[in-house]
C-alpha atoms as an extended CHARMM CRD file, in Angstrom:
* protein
*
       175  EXT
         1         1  UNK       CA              4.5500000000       36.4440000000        9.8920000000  PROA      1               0.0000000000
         2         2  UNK       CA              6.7480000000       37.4930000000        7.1970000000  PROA      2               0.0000000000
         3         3  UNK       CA              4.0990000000       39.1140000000        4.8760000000  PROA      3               0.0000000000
         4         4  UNK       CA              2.3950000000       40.4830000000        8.4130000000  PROA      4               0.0000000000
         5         5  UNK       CA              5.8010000000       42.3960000000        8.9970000000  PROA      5               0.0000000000
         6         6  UNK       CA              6.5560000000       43.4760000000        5.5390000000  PROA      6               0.0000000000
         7         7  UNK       CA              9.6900000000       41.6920000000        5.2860000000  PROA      7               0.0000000000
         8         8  UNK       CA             11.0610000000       40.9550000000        1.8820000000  PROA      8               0.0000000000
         9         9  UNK       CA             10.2900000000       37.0710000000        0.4360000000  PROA      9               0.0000000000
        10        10  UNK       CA             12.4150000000       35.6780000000       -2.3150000000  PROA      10              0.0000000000
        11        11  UNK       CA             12.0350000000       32.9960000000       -4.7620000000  PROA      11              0.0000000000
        12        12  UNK       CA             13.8110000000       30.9630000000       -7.4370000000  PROA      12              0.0000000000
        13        13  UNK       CA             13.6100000000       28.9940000000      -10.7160000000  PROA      13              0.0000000000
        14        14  UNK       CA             15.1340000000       26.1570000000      -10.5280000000  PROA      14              0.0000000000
        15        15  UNK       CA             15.7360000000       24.3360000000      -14.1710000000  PROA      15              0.0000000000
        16        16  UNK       CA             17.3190000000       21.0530000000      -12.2350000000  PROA      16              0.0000000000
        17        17  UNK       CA             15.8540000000       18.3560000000      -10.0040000000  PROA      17              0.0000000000
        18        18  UNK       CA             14.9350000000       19.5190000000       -6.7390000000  PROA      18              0.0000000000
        19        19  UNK       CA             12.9180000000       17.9470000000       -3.9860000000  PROA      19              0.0000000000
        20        20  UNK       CA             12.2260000000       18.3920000000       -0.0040000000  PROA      20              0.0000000000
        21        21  UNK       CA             13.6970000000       15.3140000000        1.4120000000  PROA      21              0.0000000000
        22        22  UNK       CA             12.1770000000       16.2700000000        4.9830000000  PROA      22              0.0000000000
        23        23  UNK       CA             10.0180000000       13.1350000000        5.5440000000  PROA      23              0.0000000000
        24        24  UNK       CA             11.1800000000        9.3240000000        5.2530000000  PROA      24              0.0000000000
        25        25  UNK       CA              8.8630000000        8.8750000000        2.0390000000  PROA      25              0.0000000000
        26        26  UNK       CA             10.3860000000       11.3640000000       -0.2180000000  PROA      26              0.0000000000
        27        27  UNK       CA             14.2430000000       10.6710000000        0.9510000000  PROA      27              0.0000000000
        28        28  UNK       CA             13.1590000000        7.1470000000       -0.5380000000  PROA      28              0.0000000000
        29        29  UNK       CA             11.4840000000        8.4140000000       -3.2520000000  PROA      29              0.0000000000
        30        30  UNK       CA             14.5350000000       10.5510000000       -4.2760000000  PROA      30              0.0000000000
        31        31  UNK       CA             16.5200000000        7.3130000000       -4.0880000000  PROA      31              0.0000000000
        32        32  UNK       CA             14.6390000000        5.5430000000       -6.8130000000  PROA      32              0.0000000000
        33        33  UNK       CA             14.8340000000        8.5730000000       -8.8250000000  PROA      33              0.0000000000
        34        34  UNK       CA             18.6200000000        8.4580000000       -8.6890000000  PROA      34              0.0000000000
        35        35  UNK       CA             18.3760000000        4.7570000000       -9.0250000000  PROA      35              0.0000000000
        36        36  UNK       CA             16.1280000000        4.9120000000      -12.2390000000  PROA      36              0.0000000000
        37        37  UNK       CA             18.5680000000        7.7830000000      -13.8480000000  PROA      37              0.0000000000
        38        38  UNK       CA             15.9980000000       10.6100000000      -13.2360000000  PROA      38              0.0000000000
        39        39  UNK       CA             18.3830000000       12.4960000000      -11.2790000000  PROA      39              0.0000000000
        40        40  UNK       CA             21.7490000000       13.5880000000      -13.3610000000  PROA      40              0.0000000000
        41        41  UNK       CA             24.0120000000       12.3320000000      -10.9280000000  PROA      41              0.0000000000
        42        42  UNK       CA             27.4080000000       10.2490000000      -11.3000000000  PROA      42              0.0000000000
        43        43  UNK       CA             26.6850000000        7.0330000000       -9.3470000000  PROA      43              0.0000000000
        44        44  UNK       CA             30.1300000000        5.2840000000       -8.0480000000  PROA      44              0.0000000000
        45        45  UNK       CA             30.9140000000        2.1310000000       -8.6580000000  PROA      45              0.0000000000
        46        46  UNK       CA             30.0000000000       -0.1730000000      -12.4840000000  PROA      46              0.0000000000
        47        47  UNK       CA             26.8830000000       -1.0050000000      -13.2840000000  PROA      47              0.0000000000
        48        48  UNK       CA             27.6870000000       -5.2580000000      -12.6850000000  PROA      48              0.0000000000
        49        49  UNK       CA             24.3700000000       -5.5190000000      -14.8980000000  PROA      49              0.0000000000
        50        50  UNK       CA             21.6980000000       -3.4440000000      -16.0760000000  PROA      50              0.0000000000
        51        51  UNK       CA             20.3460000000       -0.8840000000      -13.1210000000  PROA      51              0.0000000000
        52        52  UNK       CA             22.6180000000       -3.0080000000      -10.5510000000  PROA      52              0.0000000000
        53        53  UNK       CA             25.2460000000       -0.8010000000       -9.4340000000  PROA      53              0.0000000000
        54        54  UNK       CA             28.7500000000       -2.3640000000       -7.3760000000  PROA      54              0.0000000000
        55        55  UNK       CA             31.6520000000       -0.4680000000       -5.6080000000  PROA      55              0.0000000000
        56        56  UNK       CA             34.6630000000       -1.1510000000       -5.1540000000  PROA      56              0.0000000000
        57        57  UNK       CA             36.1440000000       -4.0930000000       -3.2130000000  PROA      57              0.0000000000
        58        58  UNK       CA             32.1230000000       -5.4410000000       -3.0180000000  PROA      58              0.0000000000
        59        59  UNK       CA             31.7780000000       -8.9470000000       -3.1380000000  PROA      59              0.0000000000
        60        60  UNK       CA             29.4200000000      -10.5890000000       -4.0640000000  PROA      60              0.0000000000
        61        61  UNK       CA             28.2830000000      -13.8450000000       -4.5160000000  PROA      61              0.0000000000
        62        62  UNK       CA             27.1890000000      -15.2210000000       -8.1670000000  PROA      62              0.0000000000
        63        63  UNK       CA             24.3000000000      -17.1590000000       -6.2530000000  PROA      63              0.0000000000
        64        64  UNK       CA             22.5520000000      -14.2830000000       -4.7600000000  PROA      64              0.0000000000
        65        65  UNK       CA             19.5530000000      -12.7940000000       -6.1610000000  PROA      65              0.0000000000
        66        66  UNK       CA             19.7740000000       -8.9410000000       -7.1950000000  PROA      66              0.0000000000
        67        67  UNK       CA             16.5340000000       -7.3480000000       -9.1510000000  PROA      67              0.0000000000
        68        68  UNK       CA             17.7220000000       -3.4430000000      -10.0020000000  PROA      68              0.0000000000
        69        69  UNK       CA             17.6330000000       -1.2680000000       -9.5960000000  PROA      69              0.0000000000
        70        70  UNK       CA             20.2430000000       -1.1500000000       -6.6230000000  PROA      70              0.0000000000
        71        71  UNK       CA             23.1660000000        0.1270000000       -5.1540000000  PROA      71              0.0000000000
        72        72  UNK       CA             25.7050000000       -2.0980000000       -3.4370000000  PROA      72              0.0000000000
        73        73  UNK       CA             28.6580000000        0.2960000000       -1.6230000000  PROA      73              0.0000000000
        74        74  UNK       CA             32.2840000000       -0.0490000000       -1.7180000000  PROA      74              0.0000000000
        75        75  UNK       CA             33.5050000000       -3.3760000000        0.3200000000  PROA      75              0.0000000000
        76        76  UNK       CA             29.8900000000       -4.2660000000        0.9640000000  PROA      76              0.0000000000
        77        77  UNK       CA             29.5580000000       -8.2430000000        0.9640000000  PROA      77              0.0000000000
        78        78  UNK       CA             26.4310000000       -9.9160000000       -0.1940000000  PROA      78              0.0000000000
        79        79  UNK       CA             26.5330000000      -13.7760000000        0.3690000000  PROA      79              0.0000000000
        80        80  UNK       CA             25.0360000000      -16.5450000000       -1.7470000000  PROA      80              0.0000000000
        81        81  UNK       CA             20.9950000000      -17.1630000000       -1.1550000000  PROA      81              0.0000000000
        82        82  UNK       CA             20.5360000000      -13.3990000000        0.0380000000  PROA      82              0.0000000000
        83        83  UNK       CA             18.0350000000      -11.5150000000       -2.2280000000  PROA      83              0.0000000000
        84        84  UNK       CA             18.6240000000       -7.5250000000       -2.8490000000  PROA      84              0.0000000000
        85        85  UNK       CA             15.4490000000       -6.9590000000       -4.6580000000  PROA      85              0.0000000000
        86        86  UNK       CA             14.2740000000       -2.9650000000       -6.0150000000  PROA      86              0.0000000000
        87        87  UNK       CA             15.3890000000       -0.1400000000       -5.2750000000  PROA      87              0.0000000000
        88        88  UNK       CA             17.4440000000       -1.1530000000       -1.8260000000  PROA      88              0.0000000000
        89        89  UNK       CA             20.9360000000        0.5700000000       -1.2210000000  PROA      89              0.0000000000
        90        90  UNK       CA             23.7330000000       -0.7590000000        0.8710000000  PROA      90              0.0000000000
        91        91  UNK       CA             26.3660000000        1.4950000000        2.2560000000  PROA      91              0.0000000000
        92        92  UNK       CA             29.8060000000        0.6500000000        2.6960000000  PROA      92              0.0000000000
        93        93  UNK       CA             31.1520000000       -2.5680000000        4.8690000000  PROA      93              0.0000000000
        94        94  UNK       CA             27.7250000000       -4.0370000000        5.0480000000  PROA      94              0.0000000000
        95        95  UNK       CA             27.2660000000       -7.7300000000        5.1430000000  PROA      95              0.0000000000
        96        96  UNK       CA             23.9840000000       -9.5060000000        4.0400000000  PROA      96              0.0000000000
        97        97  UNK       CA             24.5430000000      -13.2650000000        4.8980000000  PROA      97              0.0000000000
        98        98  UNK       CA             22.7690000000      -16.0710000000        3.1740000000  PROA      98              0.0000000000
        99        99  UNK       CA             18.7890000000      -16.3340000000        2.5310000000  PROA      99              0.0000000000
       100       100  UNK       CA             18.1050000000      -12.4640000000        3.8200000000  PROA      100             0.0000000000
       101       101  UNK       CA             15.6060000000      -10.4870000000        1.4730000000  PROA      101             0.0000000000
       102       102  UNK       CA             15.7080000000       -6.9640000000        1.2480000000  PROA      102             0.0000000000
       103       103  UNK       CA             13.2590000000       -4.8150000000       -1.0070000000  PROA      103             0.0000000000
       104       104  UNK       CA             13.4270000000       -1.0290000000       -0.8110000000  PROA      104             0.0000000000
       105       105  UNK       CA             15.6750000000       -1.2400000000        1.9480000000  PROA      105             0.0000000000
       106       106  UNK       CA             18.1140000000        1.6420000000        2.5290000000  PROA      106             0.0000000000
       107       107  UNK       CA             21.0720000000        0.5370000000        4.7420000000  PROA      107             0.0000000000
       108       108  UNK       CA             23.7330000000        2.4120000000        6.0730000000  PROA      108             0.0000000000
       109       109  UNK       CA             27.5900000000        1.5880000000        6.4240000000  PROA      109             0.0000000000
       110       110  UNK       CA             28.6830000000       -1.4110000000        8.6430000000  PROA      110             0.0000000000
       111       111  UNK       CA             25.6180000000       -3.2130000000        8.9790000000  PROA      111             0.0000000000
       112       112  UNK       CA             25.2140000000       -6.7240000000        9.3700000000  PROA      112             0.0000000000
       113       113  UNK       CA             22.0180000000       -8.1360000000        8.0240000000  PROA      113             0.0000000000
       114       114  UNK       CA             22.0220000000      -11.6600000000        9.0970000000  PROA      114             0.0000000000
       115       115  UNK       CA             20.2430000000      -14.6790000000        7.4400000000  PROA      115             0.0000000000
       116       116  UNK       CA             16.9420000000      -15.2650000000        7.1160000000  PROA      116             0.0000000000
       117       117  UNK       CA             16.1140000000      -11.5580000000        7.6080000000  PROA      117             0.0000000000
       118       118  UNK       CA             13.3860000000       -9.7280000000        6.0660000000  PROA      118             0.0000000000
       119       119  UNK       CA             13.8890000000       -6.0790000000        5.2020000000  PROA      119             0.0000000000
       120       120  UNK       CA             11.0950000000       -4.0760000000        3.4110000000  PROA      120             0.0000000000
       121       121  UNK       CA             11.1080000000       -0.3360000000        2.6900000000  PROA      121             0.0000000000
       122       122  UNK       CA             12.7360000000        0.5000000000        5.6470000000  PROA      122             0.0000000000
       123       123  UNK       CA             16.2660000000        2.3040000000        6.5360000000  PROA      123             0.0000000000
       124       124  UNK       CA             18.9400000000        0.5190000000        9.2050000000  PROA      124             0.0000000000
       125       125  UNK       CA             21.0650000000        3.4090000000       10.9300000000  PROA      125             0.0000000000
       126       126  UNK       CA             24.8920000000        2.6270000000       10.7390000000  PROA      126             0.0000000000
       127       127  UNK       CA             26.5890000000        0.3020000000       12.7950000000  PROA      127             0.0000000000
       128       128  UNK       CA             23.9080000000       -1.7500000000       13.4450000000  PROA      128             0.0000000000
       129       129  UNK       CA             23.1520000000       -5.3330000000       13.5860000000  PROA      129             0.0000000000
       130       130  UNK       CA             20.7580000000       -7.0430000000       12.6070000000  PROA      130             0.0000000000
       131       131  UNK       CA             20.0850000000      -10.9800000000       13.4420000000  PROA      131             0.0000000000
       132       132  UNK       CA             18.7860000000      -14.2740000000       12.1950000000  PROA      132             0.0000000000
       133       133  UNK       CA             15.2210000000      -13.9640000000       11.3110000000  PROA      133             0.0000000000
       134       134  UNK       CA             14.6220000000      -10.8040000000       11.4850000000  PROA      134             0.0000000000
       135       135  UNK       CA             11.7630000000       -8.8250000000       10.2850000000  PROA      135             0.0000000000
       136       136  UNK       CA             11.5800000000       -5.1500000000        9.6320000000  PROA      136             0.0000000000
       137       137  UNK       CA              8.3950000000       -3.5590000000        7.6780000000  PROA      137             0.0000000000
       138       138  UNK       CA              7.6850000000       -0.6920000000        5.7410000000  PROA      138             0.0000000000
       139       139  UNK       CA              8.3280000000        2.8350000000        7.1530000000  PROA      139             0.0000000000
       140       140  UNK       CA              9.8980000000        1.4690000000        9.9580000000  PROA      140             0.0000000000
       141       141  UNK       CA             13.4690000000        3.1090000000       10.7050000000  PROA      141             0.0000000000
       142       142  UNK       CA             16.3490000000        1.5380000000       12.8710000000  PROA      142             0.0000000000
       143       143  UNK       CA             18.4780000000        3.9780000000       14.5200000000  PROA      143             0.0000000000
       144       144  UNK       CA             22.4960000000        4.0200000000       14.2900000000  PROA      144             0.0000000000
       145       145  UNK       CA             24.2510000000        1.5760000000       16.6310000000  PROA      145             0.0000000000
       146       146  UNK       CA             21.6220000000       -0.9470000000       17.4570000000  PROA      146             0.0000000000
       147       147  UNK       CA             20.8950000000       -4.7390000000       17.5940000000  PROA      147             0.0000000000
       148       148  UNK       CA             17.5870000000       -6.1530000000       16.6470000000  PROA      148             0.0000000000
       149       149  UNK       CA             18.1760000000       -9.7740000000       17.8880000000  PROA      149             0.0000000000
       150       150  UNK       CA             17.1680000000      -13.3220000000       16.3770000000  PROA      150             0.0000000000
       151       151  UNK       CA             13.1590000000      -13.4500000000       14.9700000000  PROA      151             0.0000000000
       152       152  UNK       CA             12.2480000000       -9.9360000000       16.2240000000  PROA      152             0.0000000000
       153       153  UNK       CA              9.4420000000       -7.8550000000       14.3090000000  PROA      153             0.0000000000
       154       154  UNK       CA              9.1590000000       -4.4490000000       13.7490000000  PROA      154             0.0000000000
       155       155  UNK       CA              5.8920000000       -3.3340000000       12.5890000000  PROA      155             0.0000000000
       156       156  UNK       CA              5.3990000000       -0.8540000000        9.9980000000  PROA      156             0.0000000000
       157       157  UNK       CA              6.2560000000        2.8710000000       10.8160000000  PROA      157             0.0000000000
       158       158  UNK       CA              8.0590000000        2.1910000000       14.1930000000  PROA      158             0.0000000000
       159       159  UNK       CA             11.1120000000        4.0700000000       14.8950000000  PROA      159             0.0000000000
       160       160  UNK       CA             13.7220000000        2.5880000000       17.0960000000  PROA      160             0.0000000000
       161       161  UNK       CA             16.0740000000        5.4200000000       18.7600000000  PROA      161             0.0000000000
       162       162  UNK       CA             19.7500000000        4.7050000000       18.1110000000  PROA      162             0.0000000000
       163       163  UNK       CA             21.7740000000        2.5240000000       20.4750000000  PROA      163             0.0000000000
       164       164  UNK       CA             19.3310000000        0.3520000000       21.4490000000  PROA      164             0.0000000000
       165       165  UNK       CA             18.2780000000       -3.5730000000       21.5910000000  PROA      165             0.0000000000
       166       166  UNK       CA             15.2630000000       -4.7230000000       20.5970000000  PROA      166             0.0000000000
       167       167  UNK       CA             15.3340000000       -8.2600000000       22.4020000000  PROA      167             0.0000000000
       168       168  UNK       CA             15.0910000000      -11.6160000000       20.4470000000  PROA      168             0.0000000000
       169       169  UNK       CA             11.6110000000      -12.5990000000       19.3000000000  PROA      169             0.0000000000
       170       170  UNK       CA             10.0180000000       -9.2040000000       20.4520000000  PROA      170             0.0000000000
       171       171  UNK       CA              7.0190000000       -7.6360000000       18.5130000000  PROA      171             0.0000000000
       172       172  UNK       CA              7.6680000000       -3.7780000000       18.4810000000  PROA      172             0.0000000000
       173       173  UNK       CA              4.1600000000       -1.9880000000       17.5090000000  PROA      173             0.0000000000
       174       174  UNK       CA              5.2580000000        1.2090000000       18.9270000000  PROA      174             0.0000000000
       175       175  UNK       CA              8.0840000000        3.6730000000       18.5270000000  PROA      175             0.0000000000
C-alpha cells in the first residue's frame, strides 16, 4: 500500500545481531544464541562452570544436574535431583524442587517447578506454579499467574491464557 501511494520506504544496514523475535521459535532461538556467546551481550551473574551461568543469591544444590548452556537468575533455587539440561533459563525467585527435568525451558520470575516435573522447550509465564508430575511439551506456553496441578499434560503447542488452572491429571490437547 505503501509503494501503491508513493510514500517514501526506508532501510538500514545493520553491522550487529539483529533478529525478529515475533514468533515463540525465534525468541528461543535468540536465547541459545545469547547462551552460546553469538550475541555480544554482558550476561549477569558468573559463569559457576563452563556455559552455566548463576546470579546472585542462587542456590543451588551440588547434587543437581546442569548441562549448559543455561541461565539460572538472581535468588533462583535449584534443589538436589532436579536436572536443568540445554539451553533452559530461569528468572529470578524460581524454585525447581527435587527430580524435575527441564530442557529448553524458558521460565519466568517466581515460578515454582515442583518435583517430578517435566519441562521441554516450552516457556512458564511468571508467577506460576507448577506441580508434582507435571508435564509440559514443546511449543507449549503457560501464561503468567497460573497453576498446572499434580500429573497434568500439556501437549505440544498448547497455549494456556494467564490466570488459569489446568486441573490435576488433565490432558490439555487444545489451547
Amino acid at each position: 500500500k505503501l509503494l501503491n501511494d508513493g510514500a517514501p520506504i526506508y532501510g538500514y544496514v545493520a553491522d550487529a545481531y539483529w533478529e525478529d523475535v515475533g514468533t515463540l521459535d525465534r525468541l528461543m532461538h535468540v536465547q541459545a544464541d545469547v547462551l552460546n556467546r553469538q550475541v555480544d551481550v554482558d550476561i549477569e551473574g558468573f559463569e559457576m562452570m563452563p556455559g552455566v551461568w548463576v546470579c546472585e543469591g542462587a542456590e543451588v544444590d551440588p547434587e543437581a544436574i546442569l548441562k549448559g548452556p543455561l541461565y539460572i537468575g538472581d535468588y533462583a533455587k535449584v534443589e538436589g535431583g532436579a536436572e536443568l539440561r540445554e539451553y533452559t533459563v530461569l528468572g529470578s525467585n524460581v524454585v525447581v524442587k527435587n527430580a524435575a527435568f527441564l530442557h529448553r525451558a524458558v521460565v519466568h520470575d517466581n515460578v515454582f517447578i515442583g518435583p517430578q516435573t517435566n519441562l521441554r522447550g516450552c516457556i512458564i509465564g511468571k508467577n506460576t506454579d507448577i506441580m508434582r508430575g507435571a508435564r509440559i511439551e514443546e511449543g507449549a506456553v503457560i501464561g503468567d499467574e497460573c497453576v498446572v496441578e499434580e500429573e497434568a499434560y500439556i501437549s505440544s503447542g498448547v497455549r494456556v491464557y494467564p490466570f488459569k488452572t489446568i486441573e490435576a491429571g488433565a490432558l490439555v490437547n487444545t489451547s
